[in-house]
Coordinates of C-alpha atoms in Angstrom, one line a residue:
Chain I
X1 CA -26.6 -18.0 -98.0
X2 CA -25.8 -14.6 -100.5
X3 CA -28.1 -15.6 -102.5
X4 CA -31.0 -15.9 -99.8
X5 CA -29.4 -13.3 -98.0
X6 CA -30.5 -11.2 -101.3
X7 CA -34.3 -12.5 -101.7
X8 CA -35.1 -9.2 -100.6
X9 CA -34.6 -7.1 -103.7
X10 CA -37.5 -8.6 -104.9
X11 CA -40.3 -8.5 -102.8
X12 CA -38.8 -4.3 -102.9
X13 CA -38.8 -4.5 -106.3
X14 CA -43.1 -5.4 -106.9
X15 CA -43.6 -3.0 -103.6
X16 CA -41.6 0.4 -106.4
X17 CA -43.6 -1.4 -109.5
X18 CA -46.2 -1.3 -107.7
X19 CA -46.7 2.4 -105.9
X20 CA -45.3 3.9 -109.4
X21 CA -47.2 1.8 -111.8
X22 CA -50.4 1.8 -110.5
X23 CA -51.3 5.4 -111.2
X24 CA -50.1 4.8 -114.9
X25 CA -52.2 1.5 -115.0
X26 CA -55.6 2.8 -113.5
X27 CA -55.2 4.8 -116.6
X28 CA -54.7 2.6 -118.8
X29 CA -57.5 0.1 -117.7
X30 CA -59.8 3.2 -117.6
X31 CA -58.6 4.1 -120.9
X32 CA -60.7 1.0 -121.6
X33 CA -63.1 0.4 -120.3
X34 CA -67.3 1.7 -120.8
X35 CA -68.1 4.5 -119.8
X36 CA -70.9 2.9 -117.2
X37 CA -68.3 0.5 -115.8
X38 CA -65.9 3.5 -115.1
X39 CA -68.2 5.2 -113.2
X40 CA -69.2 2.1 -110.9
X41 CA -68.1 2.3 -107.5
X42 CA -67.2 -1.2 -108.7
X43 CA -64.0 0.0 -109.2
X44 CA -62.2 -3.5 -111.8
X45 CA -58.8 -3.9 -111.5
X46 CA -58.5 -6.1 -114.0
X47 CA -59.8 -5.3 -116.9
X48 CA -62.8 -8.8 -118.7
X49 CA -63.1 -6.7 -121.5
X50 CA -60.5 -4.1 -124.1
X51 CA -63.2 -1.5 -125.5
X52 CA -60.8 0.8 -127.8
X53 CA -63.9 2.7 -128.3
X54 CA -63.1 6.1 -126.5
X55 CA -59.2 6.3 -128.8
X56 CA -61.9 6.2 -131.6
X57 CA -63.7 8.5 -129.9
X58 CA -60.8 10.7 -129.3
X59 CA -59.6 10.5 -132.2
X60 CA -62.5 11.4 -134.6
X61 CA -61.5 14.9 -136.6
X62 CA -64.5 16.2 -135.5
X63 CA -64.0 15.6 -131.6
X64 CA -65.2 18.3 -129.5
X65 CA -62.0 18.8 -128.2
X66 CA -59.6 17.9 -131.8
X67 CA -56.5 15.2 -130.7
X68 CA -55.7 14.4 -133.7
X69 CA -54.8 18.1 -135.0
X70 CA -53.1 19.0 -131.1
X71 CA -51.1 16.4 -131.6
X72 CA -49.5 17.5 -135.1
X73 CA -49.3 21.4 -133.1
X74 CA -47.8 19.9 -130.8
X75 CA -44.8 17.8 -133.1
X76 CA -44.1 21.0 -135.6
X77 CA -43.1 22.5 -132.3
X78 CA -41.7 20.5 -129.8
X79 CA -39.7 19.3 -133.4
X80 CA -39.0 23.7 -133.7
X81 CA -38.4 23.9 -130.6
X82 CA -35.8 21.3 -129.7
X83 CA -33.9 22.3 -133.2
X84 CA -33.6 26.1 -133.4
X85 CA -32.7 25.0 -129.4
X86 CA -30.2 23.2 -130.6
X87 CA -28.5 25.0 -133.0
X88 CA -28.4 28.2 -130.6
X89 CA -27.4 26.2 -127.9
X90 CA -24.1 24.5 -129.1
X91 CA -22.4 27.5 -130.8
X92 CA -23.1 29.0 -126.9
X93 CA -21.3 25.4 -125.4
X94 CA -18.2 25.8 -127.4
X95 CA -17.9 29.9 -126.9
X96 CA -18.4 29.0 -122.8
X97 CA -16.7 26.0 -122.0
X98 CA -12.8 26.3 -124.7
X99 CA -12.9 30.0 -126.6
X100 CA -11.6 32.8 -124.3
X101 CA -14.9 34.9 -123.8
X102 CA -15.1 37.9 -121.9
X103 CA -17.4 37.7 -118.5
X104 CA -17.9 33.9 -118.7
X105 CA -18.3 32.8 -114.9
X106 CA -20.4 35.7 -114.9
X107 CA -22.8 34.0 -117.9
X108 CA -22.5 30.4 -116.8
X109 CA -24.0 32.2 -112.9
X110 CA -26.7 34.0 -114.9
X111 CA -27.6 30.9 -117.0
X112 CA -27.9 28.8 -113.1
X113 CA -30.6 31.7 -112.0
X114 CA -31.8 31.8 -114.2
X115 CA -33.3 28.3 -113.7
X116 CA -33.2 28.7 -110.3
X117 CA -36.3 30.9 -110.8
X118 CA -39.8 30.4 -110.7
X119 CA -41.3 30.7 -114.5
X120 CA -44.3 32.9 -113.6
X121 CA -42.2 35.5 -112.8
X122 CA -40.9 36.6 -116.3
X123 CA -43.9 35.4 -117.7
X124 CA -46.6 38.2 -118.2
X125 CA -44.6 40.7 -119.7
X126 CA -43.9 38.6 -121.9
X127 CA -47.7 38.0 -122.1
X128 CA -47.8 41.6 -122.5
X129 CA -45.3 42.3 -125.2
X130 CA -46.5 39.2 -126.8
X131 CA -50.1 40.9 -127.2
X132 CA -48.9 44.2 -127.8
X133 CA -47.1 42.7 -131.2
X134 CA -49.5 40.4 -131.8
X135 CA -48.2 36.8 -131.3
X136 CA -50.9 35.6 -129.2
X137 CA -52.2 32.0 -130.7
X138 CA -49.3 32.3 -133.4
X139 CA -46.1 29.4 -133.5
X140 CA -43.7 31.7 -133.2
X141 CA -45.3 33.4 -129.7
X142 CA -44.7 29.8 -128.6
X143 CA -41.7 29.0 -130.6
X144 CA -40.2 31.5 -128.6
X145 CA -41.0 31.3 -125.4
X146 CA -40.7 27.6 -125.2
X147 CA -37.0 28.2 -126.9
X148 CA -36.2 30.5 -124.3
X149 CA -37.6 28.0 -121.3
X150 CA -35.1 25.6 -122.4
X151 CA -31.7 27.4 -123.1
X152 CA -30.3 27.5 -119.5
X153 CA -30.6 23.7 -119.7
X154 CA -29.5 23.2 -123.0
X155 CA -26.6 24.9 -122.5
X156 CA -25.1 23.0 -119.3
X157 CA -26.6 19.4 -121.0
X158 CA -24.3 20.2 -124.3
X159 CA -21.6 21.8 -121.7
X160 CA -21.9 18.2 -119.6
X161 CA -21.3 16.8 -124.1
X162 CA -18.6 18.8 -124.5
X163 CA -16.3 19.0 -121.6
X164 CA -16.3 14.9 -122.2
X165 CA -14.0 15.9 -125.3
X166 CA -11.0 15.9 -124.5
X167 CA -9.1 19.6 -125.5
X168 CA -6.2 17.4 -126.7
X169 CA -7.6 16.5 -129.7
X170 CA -8.2 20.0 -130.1
X171 CA -5.1 21.3 -130.0
X172 CA -3.7 18.3 -132.2
X173 CA -5.5 19.5 -134.8
X174 CA -4.3 23.0 -134.3
X175 CA -0.9 21.8 -134.6
X176 CA -1.4 20.7 -137.5
X177 CA -2.5 23.1 -139.4
X178 CA -6.4 23.2 -139.3
X179 CA -8.1 26.9 -138.4
X180 CA -10.5 26.8 -135.5
X181 CA -12.9 27.0 -138.7
X182 CA -12.8 23.8 -139.1
X183 CA -11.7 22.2 -135.4
X184 CA -15.3 22.7 -135.5
X185 CA -16.7 21.2 -138.6
X186 CA -14.4 18.1 -138.4
X187 CA -13.4 17.0 -135.0
X188 CA -15.5 18.7 -133.1
X189 CA -19.4 18.4 -134.8
X190 CA -18.9 14.9 -135.4
X191 CA -17.6 14.0 -131.3
X192 CA -20.8 15.9 -130.4
X193 CA -23.0 13.4 -131.8
X194 CA -24.6 12.2 -128.8
X195 CA -24.3 14.7 -127.1
X196 CA -26.9 17.0 -130.2
X197 CA -28.6 13.5 -130.0
X198 CA -29.3 14.3 -126.0
X199 CA -29.6 17.7 -127.1
X200 CA -32.5 17.0 -129.3
X201 CA -34.1 15.1 -127.6
X202 CA -34.0 16.7 -124.5
X203 CA -35.8 20.0 -126.0
X204 CA -38.8 17.5 -127.1
X205 CA -39.7 15.9 -124.8
X206 CA -39.5 19.6 -123.0
X207 CA -41.5 21.2 -125.8
X208 CA -43.7 18.2 -125.9
X209 CA -45.3 18.6 -122.1
X210 CA -44.9 22.7 -121.4
X211 CA -48.1 23.7 -120.6
X212 CA -48.0 27.6 -119.0
X213 CA -47.1 29.2 -122.4
X214 CA -49.5 28.1 -124.6
X215 CA -52.6 28.6 -122.0
X216 CA -51.8 31.7 -121.7
X217 CA -50.4 32.6 -124.7
X218 CA -53.2 31.3 -126.4
X219 CA -57.0 30.8 -126.7
X220 CA -57.4 29.2 -130.4
X221 CA -59.0 25.5 -131.2
X222 CA -56.5 26.2 -134.5
X223 CA -52.7 26.1 -132.6
X224 CA -53.6 23.8 -129.9
X225 CA -51.0 22.0 -128.4
X226 CA -51.0 18.5 -127.0
X227 CA -51.6 18.9 -123.0
X228 CA -53.8 22.0 -123.8
X229 CA -55.9 19.9 -124.9
X230 CA -55.9 17.6 -122.5
X231 CA -56.5 20.2 -120.0
X232 CA -59.7 21.2 -121.9
X233 CA -60.2 17.7 -122.2
X234 CA -61.2 17.3 -119.0
X235 CA -64.3 19.7 -118.7
X236 CA -65.8 19.0 -121.7
X237 CA -65.9 14.7 -122.1
X238 CA -66.6 11.5 -120.6
X239 CA -64.1 10.1 -118.6
X240 CA -63.1 7.3 -120.5
X241 CA -62.3 10.1 -123.6
X242 CA -60.2 11.8 -121.1
X243 CA -58.0 8.9 -120.0
X244 CA -57.1 7.8 -123.5
X245 CA -56.6 12.1 -124.5
X246 CA -54.0 11.5 -121.7
X247 CA -52.5 7.9 -122.8
X248 CA -52.5 9.7 -126.6
X249 CA -51.1 12.7 -125.1
X250 CA -47.8 10.7 -122.5
X251 CA -48.0 8.2 -125.8
X252 CA -45.0 9.8 -127.6
X253 CA -43.4 10.2 -124.9
X254 CA -43.3 6.8 -123.5
X255 CA -42.6 5.7 -126.0
X256 CA -39.0 8.0 -125.8
X257 CA -38.1 6.9 -123.3
X258 CA -38.2 3.0 -123.3
X259 CA -36.2 3.5 -126.7
X260 CA -34.4 6.4 -124.7
X261 CA -34.1 5.5 -121.0
X262 CA -30.6 5.5 -120.6
X263 CA -29.2 8.5 -123.1
X264 CA -32.4 10.0 -120.7
X265 CA -30.7 8.7 -117.4
X266 CA -28.0 9.3 -118.4
X267 CA -28.4 13.1 -119.1
X268 CA -30.9 14.0 -116.8
X269 CA -28.6 13.2 -113.8
X270 CA -26.1 15.5 -115.4
X271 CA -23.7 16.4 -112.5
X272 CA -24.4 14.2 -109.1
X273 CA -21.3 12.7 -110.3
X274 CA -19.5 15.6 -108.8
Chain R
X1 CA -0.7 34.1 -132.4
X2 CA 1.9 35.6 -134.8
X3 CA 5.2 33.1 -134.9
X4 CA 3.5 31.0 -132.1
X5 CA 2.4 27.1 -134.3
X6 CA 5.2 25.4 -131.7
X7 CA 3.6 26.2 -128.5
X8 CA 0.2 25.1 -127.1
X9 CA -2.3 26.0 -128.7
X10 CA -4.5 28.7 -126.2
X11 CA -8.2 26.8 -126.4
X12 CA -8.5 27.8 -122.2
X13 CA -11.2 29.6 -120.9
X14 CA -8.3 31.7 -119.9
X15 CA -6.8 33.1 -122.1
X16 CA -7.3 37.1 -122.5
X17 CA -6.4 39.6 -124.7
X18 CA -2.9 41.2 -124.6
X19 CA -1.7 45.1 -125.0
X20 CA -5.6 45.7 -125.6
X21 CA -5.6 43.4 -129.0
X22 CA -9.2 42.0 -128.9
X23 CA -8.0 38.8 -130.7
X24 CA -9.8 37.1 -132.3
X25 CA -10.9 33.9 -131.2
X26 CA -12.4 35.6 -128.6
X27 CA -15.3 37.9 -131.6
X28 CA -15.6 34.3 -132.5
X29 CA -17.3 33.5 -128.7
X30 CA -18.7 37.0 -128.2
X31 CA -20.4 35.9 -131.9
X32 CA -21.2 32.2 -131.1
X33 CA -22.8 33.7 -127.6
X34 CA -24.5 36.7 -129.5
X35 CA -27.9 35.2 -129.7
X36 CA -28.0 33.5 -126.5
X37 CA -27.5 36.4 -124.8
X38 CA -29.8 38.1 -127.1
X39 CA -32.8 35.9 -125.7
X40 CA -31.5 35.3 -122.6
X41 CA -31.6 39.5 -122.6
X42 CA -35.6 39.9 -123.6
X43 CA -37.2 36.7 -122.4
X44 CA -35.5 37.1 -118.6
X45 CA -33.7 39.9 -118.1
X46 CA -36.6 42.8 -119.5
X47 CA -39.2 41.0 -118.3
X48 CA -37.8 40.7 -114.8
X49 CA -37.0 44.3 -114.6
X50 CA -40.1 45.2 -116.1
X51 CA -41.7 43.1 -113.5
X52 CA -40.2 45.1 -111.1
X53 CA -41.2 48.7 -111.8
X54 CA -45.4 46.2 -111.9
X55 CA -44.8 45.1 -108.2
X56 CA -44.7 49.0 -108.0
X57 CA -47.6 49.6 -110.0
X58 CA -51.0 50.0 -111.1
X59 CA -51.4 49.2 -113.9
X60 CA -54.5 49.5 -116.4
X61 CA -56.4 46.5 -116.9
X62 CA -57.2 47.6 -120.7
X63 CA -54.2 48.0 -122.3
X64 CA -52.0 45.9 -119.3
X65 CA -49.6 49.6 -120.1
X66 CA -48.4 51.6 -116.4
X67 CA -51.2 53.8 -115.0
X68 CA -49.1 55.0 -111.3
X69 CA -46.9 53.8 -109.4
X70 CA -48.1 53.1 -106.1
X71 CA -44.4 53.0 -104.2
X72 CA -45.1 49.6 -102.3
X73 CA -48.2 49.3 -101.2
X74 CA -48.7 45.9 -103.0
X75 CA -45.7 44.4 -101.4
X76 CA -47.6 46.5 -97.5
X77 CA -50.9 44.9 -98.6
X78 CA -49.7 41.5 -99.3
X79 CA -47.2 41.1 -95.8
X80 CA -50.3 42.5 -94.0
X81 CA -52.7 39.9 -95.0
X82 CA -53.9 37.0 -93.7
X83 CA -54.7 35.3 -96.2
X84 CA -51.9 36.1 -97.8
X85 CA -49.2 34.4 -94.2
X86 CA -51.4 31.5 -94.8
X87 CA -49.9 31.4 -98.5
X88 CA -47.1 31.3 -97.1
X89 CA -46.9 28.9 -94.4
X90 CA -48.5 26.3 -97.6
X91 CA -46.0 27.1 -100.3
X92 CA -43.7 26.5 -97.5
X93 CA -45.3 23.1 -96.4
X94 CA -45.7 21.6 -99.6
X95 CA -41.7 22.9 -100.6
X96 CA -41.3 20.5 -97.1
X97 CA -42.7 17.6 -97.7
X98 CA -42.5 17.4 -101.3
X99 CA -38.9 17.4 -100.9
X100 CA -38.7 15.1 -97.7
X101 CA -41.5 13.1 -99.1
X102 CA -39.5 12.4 -102.6
X103 CA -35.8 12.4 -100.9
X104 CA -36.2 9.2 -99.1
X105 CA -38.2 7.3 -100.6
X106 CA -35.4 7.8 -103.3
X107 CA -32.5 6.9 -102.0
X108 CA -34.3 4.1 -100.8
X109 CA -35.3 2.7 -104.2
X110 CA -32.3 3.6 -105.8
X111 CA -30.4 1.4 -103.0
X112 CA -32.1 -0.8 -104.6
X113 CA -31.3 -0.5 -108.1
X114 CA -27.8 -0.6 -106.9
X115 CA -28.4 -3.8 -106.6
X116 CA -28.2 -6.6 -109.5
X117 CA -31.3 -8.4 -110.2
X118 CA -33.4 -10.0 -113.0
X119 CA -35.8 -6.8 -114.0
X120 CA -33.7 -4.4 -113.5
X121 CA -33.4 -3.1 -116.3
X122 CA -37.6 -3.1 -116.0
X123 CA -38.2 -0.9 -112.8
X124 CA -35.6 1.4 -114.6
X125 CA -37.9 2.0 -117.0
X126 CA -40.7 2.3 -114.8
X127 CA -39.3 4.6 -111.5
X128 CA -38.5 6.9 -114.8
X129 CA -41.5 6.9 -116.9
X130 CA -43.6 9.7 -114.5
X131 CA -40.3 11.4 -115.2
X132 CA -41.2 12.0 -119.1
X133 CA -45.4 12.3 -118.6
X134 CA -46.4 15.8 -119.2
X135 CA -47.1 16.8 -115.5
X136 CA -50.9 18.1 -117.2
X137 CA -50.8 14.1 -117.4
X138 CA -49.8 13.1 -114.1
X139 CA -52.7 16.0 -112.9
X140 CA -55.3 14.2 -115.1
X141 CA -54.0 10.4 -114.0
X142 CA -54.5 11.3 -110.1
X143 CA -57.8 13.4 -110.6
X144 CA -59.0 9.4 -111.3
X145 CA -56.6 7.9 -108.8
X146 CA -58.5 10.7 -106.6
X147 CA -62.3 10.3 -107.2
X148 CA -64.7 10.2 -104.7
X149 CA -66.7 7.8 -106.1
X150 CA -65.8 6.1 -109.1
X151 CA -61.3 6.7 -108.5
X152 CA -59.0 3.8 -107.8
X153 CA -57.9 5.1 -104.3
X154 CA -61.1 5.3 -102.7
X155 CA -62.2 1.5 -104.6
X156 CA -59.2 0.4 -103.2
X157 CA -59.9 0.5 -99.1
X158 CA -63.6 -0.3 -100.8
X159 CA -61.9 -3.6 -101.6
X160 CA -59.4 -3.9 -97.9
X161 CA -63.2 -3.7 -96.3
X162 CA -63.6 0.0 -95.6
X163 CA -65.8 2.9 -96.5
X164 CA -64.3 4.4 -99.3
X165 CA -66.1 7.4 -99.1
X166 CA -63.7 10.1 -98.6
X167 CA -63.8 13.2 -100.3
X168 CA -60.2 13.7 -101.5
X169 CA -60.0 16.6 -103.7
X170 CA -63.1 18.0 -101.8
X171 CA -61.4 19.1 -98.5
X172 CA -58.3 21.7 -98.2
X173 CA -56.2 20.0 -96.3
X174 CA -56.5 16.2 -98.5
X175 CA -56.5 18.4 -101.3
X176 CA -53.1 19.8 -100.4
X177 CA -51.7 15.9 -99.7
X178 CA -53.8 14.9 -103.1
X179 CA -51.5 17.9 -105.2
X180 CA -47.7 16.5 -103.0
X181 CA -47.5 13.3 -103.8
X182 CA -49.1 14.2 -107.8
X183 CA -46.1 15.8 -107.4
X184 CA -43.4 13.9 -105.7
X185 CA -45.1 10.6 -107.5
X186 CA -43.7 13.1 -110.7
X187 CA -40.0 13.9 -109.4
X188 CA -39.2 10.2 -107.5
X189 CA -37.3 8.9 -111.2
X190 CA -34.9 12.9 -111.0
X191 CA -34.7 12.0 -107.5
X192 CA -33.8 8.4 -107.7
X193 CA -31.5 8.2 -110.8
X194 CA -29.5 11.3 -109.6
X195 CA -28.4 9.5 -105.8
X196 CA -28.6 6.3 -107.7
X197 CA -25.9 8.3 -110.0
X198 CA -24.1 9.1 -106.9
X199 CA -24.3 6.1 -105.4
X200 CA -22.2 4.1 -108.4
X201 CA -19.0 6.9 -107.4
X202 CA -18.2 5.3 -104.6
X203 CA -15.5 3.0 -105.3
X204 CA -16.8 -1.4 -104.1
X205 CA -13.4 -1.5 -102.4
X206 CA -14.9 1.2 -99.8
X207 CA -17.2 -1.1 -98.8
X208 CA -15.7 -4.2 -98.8
X209 CA -12.3 -2.6 -96.3
X210 CA -15.4 -2.4 -94.1
X211 CA -16.1 -6.4 -94.1
X212 CA -12.9 -6.9 -92.9
X213 CA -13.8 -4.2 -90.7
X214 CA -16.2 -6.4 -89.3
X215 CA -19.3 -3.8 -89.7
X216 CA -22.4 -5.2 -90.6
X217 CA -24.8 -3.9 -93.2
X218 CA -26.4 -1.7 -90.9
X219 CA -23.2 -0.2 -90.0
X220 CA -22.2 0.6 -93.5
X221 CA -24.7 2.2 -95.0
X222 CA -25.0 4.6 -91.1
X223 CA -20.9 5.4 -91.0
X224 CA -20.3 5.5 -95.1
X225 CA -23.0 5.2 -98.1
X226 CA -25.4 8.7 -95.5
X227 CA -21.4 10.6 -94.8
X228 CA -20.4 9.9 -98.6
X229 CA -23.7 10.3 -100.1
X230 CA -24.7 14.1 -98.2
X231 CA -22.4 15.9 -100.8
X232 CA -25.3 14.6 -103.2
X233 CA -28.2 15.0 -101.9
X234 CA -28.0 18.7 -101.4
X235 CA -28.0 19.4 -104.4
X236 CA -32.0 16.5 -104.5
X237 CA -33.0 18.9 -102.2
X238 CA -32.7 21.9 -104.2
X239 CA -33.8 20.5 -106.9
X240 CA -36.8 19.4 -105.2
X241 CA -37.6 22.6 -104.6
X242 CA -37.2 24.8 -106.6
X243 CA -39.9 22.5 -108.1
X244 CA -42.1 22.9 -105.7
X245 CA -42.3 26.4 -106.0
X246 CA -42.6 26.3 -110.2
X247 CA -45.3 24.0 -109.6
X248 CA -48.1 24.5 -111.4
X249 CA -49.8 22.4 -114.2
X250 CA -51.1 19.3 -110.8
X251 CA -52.4 21.6 -109.0
X252 CA -54.0 23.9 -111.8
X253 CA -55.5 20.1 -113.2
X254 CA -56.7 19.1 -109.7
X255 CA -57.5 21.4 -107.5
X256 CA -57.9 25.2 -109.8
X257 CA -56.0 25.9 -106.0
X258 CA -58.9 25.1 -104.3
X259 CA -60.7 24.0 -102.5
X260 CA -61.2 27.2 -99.9
X261 CA -57.6 28.5 -101.3
X262 CA -56.5 25.2 -99.5
X263 CA -53.9 24.5 -102.4
X264 CA -52.9 27.7 -103.7
X265 CA -49.9 28.3 -103.7
X266 CA -47.4 32.1 -103.8
X267 CA -46.7 29.9 -107.8
X268 CA -50.7 29.7 -108.2
X269 CA -51.5 32.9 -106.3
X270 CA -50.0 34.5 -109.1
X271 CA -51.5 33.1 -112.2
X272 CA -54.9 33.9 -110.9
X273 CA -54.1 37.4 -109.6
X274 CA -53.2 37.9 -112.6
X275 CA -55.3 36.5 -115.1
X276 CA -58.0 35.8 -113.5
X277 CA -58.0 39.0 -110.5
X278 CA -56.8 40.8 -113.8
X279 CA -54.0 43.2 -110.8
X280 CA -51.0 42.5 -112.6
X281 CA -49.2 44.9 -110.0
X282 CA -50.7 42.6 -107.5
X283 CA -49.2 39.6 -108.3
X284 CA -45.8 40.5 -109.2
X285 CA -45.0 41.6 -106.8
X286 CA -45.8 38.1 -105.7
X287 CA -43.7 36.2 -108.3
X288 CA -41.1 39.0 -106.9
X289 CA -42.1 37.3 -103.3
X290 CA -42.3 33.6 -104.3
X291 CA -38.7 34.0 -106.3
X292 CA -36.8 36.7 -102.9
X293 CA -38.1 33.1 -100.6
X294 CA -37.1 30.1 -103.5
X295 CA -33.6 32.3 -103.2
X296 CA -33.5 32.1 -99.4
X297 CA -34.3 28.6 -99.1
X298 CA -31.2 27.9 -101.5
X299 CA -28.8 30.5 -99.6
X300 CA -29.5 29.0 -96.1
X301 CA -29.3 25.3 -98.6
X302 CA -26.2 25.9 -99.9
X303 CA -25.1 27.3 -96.4
X304 CA -25.5 23.6 -95.1
X305 CA -23.2 21.9 -97.9
X306 CA -21.1 24.2 -97.7
X307 CA -20.5 24.1 -94.1
X308 CA -20.3 20.1 -94.0
X309 CA -18.1 20.2 -97.1
X310 CA -16.4 21.9 -94.2
X311 CA -17.0 20.1 -91.7
X312 CA -16.0 16.7 -94.4
X313 CA -12.8 18.6 -94.5
X314 CA -12.4 18.5 -91.1
X315 CA -12.7 14.8 -90.6
X316 CA -10.1 14.1 -93.7
X317 CA -7.4 16.6 -92.7

């Protein structure tokens, strides 16, 4: 009886699956169909063949929108951003949650309120300064705003992990005669490994998806990031190629999400327990 | 610190310097936080102040330097303009729709994912995926869904026997709702997981006790789940509203704010005024109006949460 009553979950799960996955399925489907079939009014929902020509075309070195170079640029910028953001946020978080920091609550409140305000409020003068300092179209000019836009969130993530480590462990080490630096390197850092991993992961993802910054701060193809490249593709290439470029843009993040599903779910819901 | 080895080590942030001496730990804390504070000042505080100055000024287009101060002219012009009023109302409508259309389905999906069933982990991954996609990708994806001639949505309508000739992105009202759907799809993962995490903190004993008392499924949902979930739902609505106010990439890719400004929200208007019309002063004023509007709505939601907490406190005591 009880098993029977729970049968509702399967139709419900199927409905959720179809609604959420349908657009994703659609774009993958488009990317493996020939252009004349895509442009047909008789929309096929089930592929009769698989044609990888669009992927070949967009990955070709001479392609009008260099997606391959763009992916490499984005990879460089995202790794740099993740590493720098974690390296900055880690000591900041420790100072905020474990050290006698004057004005601590004001700093925390400031970081939260920054996150609530629209990015566009900060972008205009940044653009003006970047232009004056010659930072447009440079990796530095991208990584600085990326890191800055991610930093408040990073402190929030690392803070959640740090708060989960009992203070008593550090106190015990201190009683054993360890100084603060020793405690940091030998006790806190090893315990923070999962937090650092989560921070790097989130930093990479958030940098990879960034769009407004490259849109405003870069113009040259040399420094094209993958999201901007995809946007450029919307008016320069065929629909099938656009779909293939979209799949390629999303692919690294889809892989990361599937592999680290639990960690990501845990991190983005930090704070839901209270 | 001298001679205090036996006392519990002072790690708690509550520690204050005594007798006017700054403890070395405080210096360490300041050194640790300094880079972050510097970046925050450079990338948030300075721009926020500069934007405020811009909003009272006219900027020279070529050099982007402040040319002259015009006082409240930009704000007055905005408030007097019918077009601007329409943008504000559209932005609020957009925010409200994103909040409601995300939170309600997310609650239902979270209730589903709380159950144990075969394939639950697979479904969790699928539900998370839209969050991990770059918003530009979801823009491209939904532009293909909504395409008038060979889009999948019109295709479905045709398969179901309809005409399927709806020009989704060509009509201001339809296009606005297309953007809303794309945004909702993107935020359902976060809202679902956030609500699910909240649902899992309700101890199962609560439900068992209710079952013993003879409560049916609906009563348990209405009198247990919903009241216990209020404290979770309010932060979710705040997050959703904040993100809806920040929505840009999806609008940019799907409709560029058109047709006939039908999908221009305040955030998009700032972009248009600054980087397309090059009136940075006006754009700065719009950015401040958007920020104040966002903070105002957050304040109202926070007030509602506070009142709910007081009320549940009264029930408890």
